[in-house]
Amino acid sequence: MAVRAKASAALRSSTGSISSAASGGKRSSRSAEPQQGGGIEGNRKGSAVQDAPSVAPPGRGVSEHKGTRREVGVDDGLSARALIDCIELVMEGQQEGLFQISLDAFIQRYEDSPAEGLVELANCVVHAAGLRQVYLDLSALDLEEEGDPIEELFTDTKLKALIATAEANGTHEDPYPFVDKKMGRRYKAATVRVLTTLLGKVKHELFFDERLVPWLLEWLMMMSMSSHRAVRHTGCELSMALLTHFAAFATEIGQARQVKERLKSSKRRKDQMGDALSADADRLAMHEDKVKSMMQIIFEQVCVNRYRDTNDEIRSITAHHLGRAVSECPSFLNDAQLKYLGWLLNDPGSAAVRAESLGSLHEIYKAQHSAKNLRRVLTFTQRFEHRFYELIRDVDRSVQT
């Protein structure tokens, strides 16, 4: 309970880091070892939902649904669609206007009822993992009880109940959407675009309401610790995509902050305009710190745990997005992040993982060379220089080249 409470407080304030709760079967590791599956230890207050090895009632707060989506209003082709349907809108690629309208409608629904908006967002991600006809349901809770209903719904117990219900009823997709040979890449890209476009629309206000983004991250991170492969893969993929998105956002805020500081410094204003510039710079600095804190949370909770996952694709995801995040946000670059890419150069199970890590490091070196700041990677280079030479003779030609 103490660990979960500390983790939740860190997410909601967007300033701390999640305490690692990894345990269970793992690949051998030099540092804090990741778990192959399982959830975060402990649960928030609320009634527990029993795992269902066979068909069983889904439990309080978890419901079965006869369809795969929940429509918003009358579907006449022009009405805003539910968030779940936005994935298909992006895949179709011909209804950009309707996609944007649907996201705006979701934002309005969230503003009207944050709890219902968060539940819809969580259900969208569960749907993307291939769990059909099951969803978190606010109406199944006793809303007269004190406390936040999201505290009761967004738990590892509820996630396990969703998985168990879908498996018991045979409503989970196999193969799951992200690995489907025909549509997997498009579906993955569409899901990522739905989340990043949504967060881009709210980046000036709701992004920092200490509710929307922290709870989204907590739900994704619970998914990333699941023993269910589809759920774990989907949670990792989306969490790491957000790491890259946050890196670009932090850089954008940092550049805006520097402009404000230069304006204030060049004019040396001490009037109302100078005070306004100073206040804007301070506000932007605070927002930049919060976004970087969210990045650090994803790194500690997902990268550190999943870079040794038994799934090759999850390890590749870690290398790819960690490299992109460091390239996008130079201030995020330090040996604590780089060493994981260095260790992935030694991945014994997959040449694709080694190649992905090498590609990420190439982009980082290129960015630092352009900035004439290669000293920032000097310690890392000296530590892994011998491994770089070894890769020239790698057994796989894709790594050699």
XYZ file of C-alpha atoms in Angstrom:
401
model
C 0.000 0.000 0.000
C 2.788 2.439 0.895
C 4.535 1.811 -2.418
C 1.339 2.338 -4.413
C 0.449 5.495 -2.493
C 3.927 6.907 -3.076
C 3.750 6.058 -6.784
C 0.322 7.672 -7.187
C 1.427 10.822 -5.381
C 4.484 11.079 -7.625
C 2.388 10.781 -10.780
C -0.310 13.220 -9.754
C 2.216 15.882 -8.785
C 4.324 15.124 -11.875
C 7.451 15.802 -9.866
C 8.565 12.540 -8.350
C 9.548 9.186 -9.764
C 7.652 5.961 -9.492
C 9.086 3.465 -7.085
C 10.113 0.344 -8.942
C 8.021 -2.659 -8.039
C 9.491 -5.121 -10.456
C 9.776 -8.697 -9.368
C 9.295 -12.183 -10.752
C 10.826 -14.024 -13.717
C 13.418 -11.887 -15.470
C 16.350 -11.969 -17.769
C 19.623 -11.616 -15.887
C 20.607 -7.990 -15.368
C 23.525 -5.894 -14.181
C 21.349 -3.324 -12.467
C 17.790 -3.060 -11.205
C 16.188 -6.050 -12.860
C 12.936 -5.823 -14.814
C 10.100 -8.256 -14.374
C 8.745 -10.299 -17.202
C 5.192 -9.876 -15.991
C 3.033 -9.216 -12.999
C 1.621 -5.998 -11.696
C 2.695 -3.267 -9.329
C 2.468 -4.457 -5.753
C -0.477 -3.360 -3.618
C -3.830 -1.828 -4.536
C -5.680 1.360 -3.923
C -8.702 1.350 -1.684
C -11.841 -0.203 -3.115
C -13.310 -3.626 -3.477
C -11.125 -6.232 -5.120
C -12.085 -8.015 -8.313
C -11.350 -11.725 -8.306
C -9.321 -13.087 -11.203
C -11.499 -15.324 -13.347
C -9.924 -18.557 -14.599
C -13.280 -19.414 -16.188
C -16.372 -17.449 -17.145
C -17.246 -15.391 -14.114
C -18.828 -12.045 -13.252
C -16.313 -9.372 -14.281
C -16.514 -7.607 -10.932
C -17.367 -4.197 -9.676
C -16.183 -1.462 -12.019
C -15.500 -3.915 -14.865
C -18.239 -4.658 -17.382
C -18.832 -6.794 -20.420
C -19.998 -5.045 -23.568
C -21.732 -6.528 -26.590
C -19.962 -4.256 -29.035
C -16.384 -3.193 -29.543
C -17.024 0.516 -29.247
C -19.238 3.016 -27.486
C -20.695 5.519 -29.937
C -21.131 9.155 -29.035
C -24.445 10.491 -30.272
C -26.114 9.380 -33.488
C -23.713 7.991 -36.039
C -24.825 9.810 -39.174
C -21.306 10.051 -40.585
C -20.903 13.616 -39.324
C -21.210 13.260 -35.553
C -18.119 13.097 -33.357
C -16.967 9.534 -32.777
C -15.936 7.857 -29.550
C -12.225 7.879 -28.775
C -11.977 4.165 -29.573
C -13.253 4.851 -33.104
C -10.584 7.511 -33.666
C -8.020 4.749 -34.213
C -9.989 3.487 -37.201
C -10.512 7.047 -38.468
C -6.747 7.554 -38.570
C -6.212 4.207 -40.283
C -8.728 5.110 -42.980
C -6.764 8.297 -43.614
C -9.600 10.089 -45.378
C -11.534 11.680 -42.513
C -9.018 14.015 -40.878
C -11.684 16.605 -40.152
C -13.902 14.093 -38.368
C -10.867 12.844 -36.426
C -10.081 16.343 -35.161
C -13.741 16.999 -34.311
C -13.891 13.718 -32.388
C -10.827 14.615 -30.328
C -12.279 18.049 -29.565
C -15.510 16.355 -28.458
C -13.545 14.042 -26.153
C -11.754 17.022 -24.613
C -15.135 18.625 -23.950
C -16.387 15.410 -22.354
C -13.288 15.286 -20.176
C -13.776 18.895 -19.073
C -17.412 18.145 -18.235
C -16.529 14.972 -16.317
C -12.819 14.208 -15.801
C -13.555 10.760 -14.347
C -15.654 9.686 -17.348
C -13.044 11.081 -19.716
C -10.245 9.146 -18.023
C -12.257 5.940 -18.124
C -12.949 6.404 -21.836
C -9.234 6.983 -22.434
C -8.266 3.864 -20.449
C -10.851 1.773 -22.314
C -9.468 3.003 -25.636
C -6.009 1.728 -24.679
C -7.435 -1.598 -23.467
C -9.247 -1.935 -26.807
C -5.966 -1.261 -28.622
C -4.419 -4.198 -26.730
C -6.991 -6.525 -28.305
C -9.281 -6.977 -25.272
C -12.733 -6.667 -26.810
C -16.157 -6.338 -25.211
C -14.780 -5.556 -21.747
C -14.289 -2.130 -20.254
C -13.950 -0.146 -17.053
C -17.363 1.136 -16.008
C -18.036 4.048 -13.659
C -21.728 3.151 -13.426
C -20.827 -0.120 -11.710
C -19.322 1.798 -8.787
C -21.059 3.325 -5.796
C -20.322 6.958 -6.614
C -21.792 8.113 -3.316
C -18.716 6.824 -1.538
C -16.102 9.377 -0.622
C -12.953 9.526 -2.668
C -11.962 9.538 -6.299
C -13.604 6.766 -8.379
C -10.463 6.635 -10.527
C -8.575 5.520 -7.421
C -10.767 2.439 -7.377
C -10.849 1.771 -11.123
C -7.236 2.337 -12.152
C -5.731 -0.577 -10.241
C -3.779 -3.675 -11.140
C -6.672 -5.762 -9.836
C -9.110 -4.182 -12.284
C -6.664 -4.617 -15.160
C -6.289 -8.311 -14.338
C -10.076 -8.612 -14.176
C -10.408 -7.132 -17.672
C -7.836 -9.594 -19.012
C -9.408 -12.576 -17.250
C -12.908 -11.693 -18.437
C -11.804 -11.254 -22.060
C -9.905 -14.556 -21.986
C -12.756 -16.414 -20.307
C -15.265 -15.124 -22.849
C -12.953 -15.578 -25.820
C -13.076 -11.877 -26.717
C -9.353 -11.215 -26.889
C -7.756 -10.936 -30.327
C -5.001 -13.347 -31.282
C -2.808 -12.125 -32.813
C -3.344 -8.860 -30.995
C -3.553 -5.650 -33.082
C 0.029 -4.425 -32.639
C 1.558 -7.613 -34.080
C -0.996 -8.393 -36.777
C 1.029 -9.077 -39.928
C -1.363 -7.261 -42.234
C -2.459 -4.232 -40.211
C -0.157 -4.176 -37.174
C 2.110 -1.291 -38.141
C -0.747 0.899 -39.309
C -2.793 0.141 -36.205
C 0.147 0.889 -33.917
C 0.913 4.170 -35.692
C -2.768 5.165 -35.594
C -3.041 4.482 -31.853
C 0.095 6.498 -31.140
C -1.225 9.353 -33.272
C -4.532 9.426 -31.395
C -2.724 9.822 -28.055
C -0.082 12.298 -29.188
C -2.553 14.455 -31.131
C -4.860 14.513 -28.132
C -2.049 15.579 -25.803
C -0.923 18.158 -28.347
C -4.382 19.716 -28.283
C -4.356 20.103 -24.494
C -0.693 21.008 -24.003
C -1.343 24.549 -22.796
C -3.890 23.831 -20.057
C -5.262 20.349 -19.355
C -1.838 18.794 -19.829
C -0.831 20.310 -16.504
C -4.070 19.719 -14.590
C -2.235 17.011 -12.565
C -4.913 14.519 -13.506
C -5.186 13.683 -17.206
C -1.548 12.886 -18.015
C -0.542 11.399 -14.639
C -3.463 8.951 -14.638
C -2.871 8.054 -18.282
C 0.759 7.286 -17.462
C -0.185 5.235 -14.437
C -2.602 3.104 -16.469
C -0.082 2.576 -19.264
C 2.620 1.632 -16.783
C 0.390 -0.913 -15.101
C -0.184 -2.384 -18.548
C 3.566 -2.418 -19.201
C 4.070 -4.597 -16.092
C 1.375 -7.115 -17.026
C 2.139 -10.798 -17.553
C -0.279 -10.731 -20.513
C 1.907 -10.233 -23.573
C -0.549 -8.163 -25.631
C -1.290 -5.836 -22.739
C 2.378 -5.519 -21.769
C 3.479 -4.843 -25.356
C 0.762 -2.232 -25.907
C 1.512 -0.500 -22.604
C 5.251 -0.390 -23.353
C 4.798 0.833 -26.926
C 2.469 3.676 -25.946
C 4.476 4.674 -22.853
C 7.681 4.897 -24.859
C 5.938 6.805 -27.661
C 4.856 9.332 -25.043
C 8.457 9.574 -23.825
C 9.467 10.739 -27.304
C 6.473 13.082 -27.484
C 7.288 14.600 -24.091
C 10.930 15.078 -25.129
C 9.868 17.203 -28.105
C 7.400 19.097 -25.910
C 10.042 19.794 -23.236
C 12.372 21.157 -25.910
C 9.593 23.372 -27.281
C 8.874 24.776 -23.826
C 12.577 25.294 -23.172
C 12.990 27.298 -26.374
C 9.979 29.467 -25.492
C 11.430 30.029 -22.011
C 14.771 31.118 -23.463
C 13.023 33.650 -25.717
C 11.247 35.180 -22.723
C 14.470 35.317 -20.733
C 16.349 36.972 -23.601
C 13.630 39.583 -24.052
C 13.704 40.408 -20.384
C 17.494 40.511 -20.267
C 17.957 42.608 -23.418
C 15.462 45.269 -22.392
C 16.313 45.147 -18.682
C 12.753 46.104 -18.031
C 11.578 46.691 -14.505
C 8.094 47.855 -15.422
C 4.923 45.813 -15.830
C 6.172 44.377 -19.115
C 9.360 43.194 -17.432
C 7.393 41.611 -14.612
C 5.143 39.855 -17.132
C 8.149 38.484 -19.039
C 9.674 37.254 -15.791
C 6.418 35.588 -14.746
C 6.079 33.923 -18.163
C 9.655 32.632 -17.991
C 9.082 31.235 -14.498
C 5.846 29.551 -15.578
C 7.507 27.988 -18.605
C 10.430 26.800 -16.475
C 7.995 25.112 -14.099
C 6.176 23.427 -16.994
C 9.467 22.306 -18.512
C 10.488 20.731 -15.202
C 7.164 18.915 -14.949
C 7.419 17.473 -18.440
C 10.974 16.315 -17.740
C 9.741 14.746 -14.505
C 7.174 12.780 -16.518
C 9.961 11.684 -18.860
C 12.020 10.509 -15.911
C 9.042 8.560 -14.559
C 8.613 6.737 -17.881
C 12.331 6.042 -18.037
C 12.505 4.610 -14.519
C 9.283 2.640 -14.710
C 9.362 1.382 -18.290
C 12.883 1.588 -19.730
C 14.664 0.276 -16.655
C 12.206 -2.603 -16.311
C 11.590 -3.514 -19.920
C 14.998 -3.261 -21.582
C 15.498 -6.915 -20.592
C 11.996 -8.101 -21.388
C 11.757 -11.594 -22.869
C 9.957 -10.135 -25.914
C 12.433 -8.992 -28.585
C 10.083 -6.338 -29.919
C 9.641 -4.739 -26.497
C 13.422 -4.493 -26.105
C 13.630 -2.905 -29.570
C 10.914 -0.424 -28.603
C 12.934 0.582 -25.558
C 16.082 1.200 -27.616
C 14.251 3.069 -30.378
C 12.270 5.505 -28.279
C 14.969 6.097 -25.668
C 17.323 7.098 -28.455
C 14.748 9.399 -30.029
C 13.934 11.025 -26.691
C 17.577 11.773 -25.957
C 18.045 13.163 -29.484
C 14.914 15.337 -29.193
C 15.748 16.650 -25.728
C 19.519 17.131 -25.272
C 19.068 18.054 -21.612
C 17.789 14.500 -21.037
C 21.147 13.152 -22.188
C 23.317 11.635 -19.477
C 25.166 8.414 -18.747
C 22.233 7.072 -16.725
C 20.168 6.867 -19.925
C 22.944 6.029 -22.370
C 24.197 2.985 -20.472
C 20.960 1.117 -21.250
C 21.540 1.620 -24.954
C 25.088 0.405 -24.403
C 23.881 -2.730 -22.661
C 21.412 -3.409 -25.468
C 24.383 -3.527 -27.836
C 25.142 -6.831 -26.096
C 21.649 -8.257 -26.558
C 22.260 -11.985 -27.088
C 18.787 -12.888 -28.318
C 18.123 -10.525 -31.210
C 20.254 -8.862 -33.874
C 17.330 -6.493 -34.462
C 17.659 -5.186 -30.911
C 21.411 -4.655 -31.312
C 20.846 -2.873 -34.622
C 18.107 -0.677 -33.132
C 20.341 0.335 -30.233
C 23.209 1.093 -32.599
C 20.899 3.188 -34.779
C 19.710 5.161 -31.764
C 23.276 5.834 -30.663
C 24.150 6.954 -34.194
C 21.415 9.587 -34.056
C 22.601 10.752 -30.633
C 26.218 11.071 -31.778
C 25.099 12.907 -34.909
C 23.060 15.377 -32.841
C 25.946 16.003 -30.450
C 28.391 16.417 -33.338
C 26.105 19.021 -34.937
C 25.965 20.858 -31.624
C 29.763 20.565 -31.297
C 29.262 18.982 -27.904
C 30.708 15.483 -28.187
C 32.198 15.840 -24.719
C 28.791 14.944 -23.310
C 29.159 11.408 -24.642
C 32.891 11.054 -23.935
C 32.513 8.912 -20.803
C 29.988 6.646 -22.502
C 32.227 6.296 -25.568
C 35.232 5.324 -23.494
C 33.158 2.759 -21.608
C 31.702 1.045 -24.701
C 34.407 1.724 -27.295
C 35.571 -1.886 -27.285
C 32.003 -3.086 -27.948
C 31.716 -0.761 -30.948
C 34.735 -2.451 -32.525
C 33.280 -5.880 -31.787
C 30.052 -5.012 -33.613
C 32.004 -4.709 -36.865
C 32.347 -8.510 -36.669
C 28.782 -9.172 -35.504
C 27.260 -12.420 -36.757
C 24.428 -10.444 -38.376
C 25.189 -8.254 -41.384
C 22.474 -5.720 -40.467
C 24.446 -4.934 -37.319
C 27.806 -4.868 -39.096
C 26.652 -2.217 -41.538
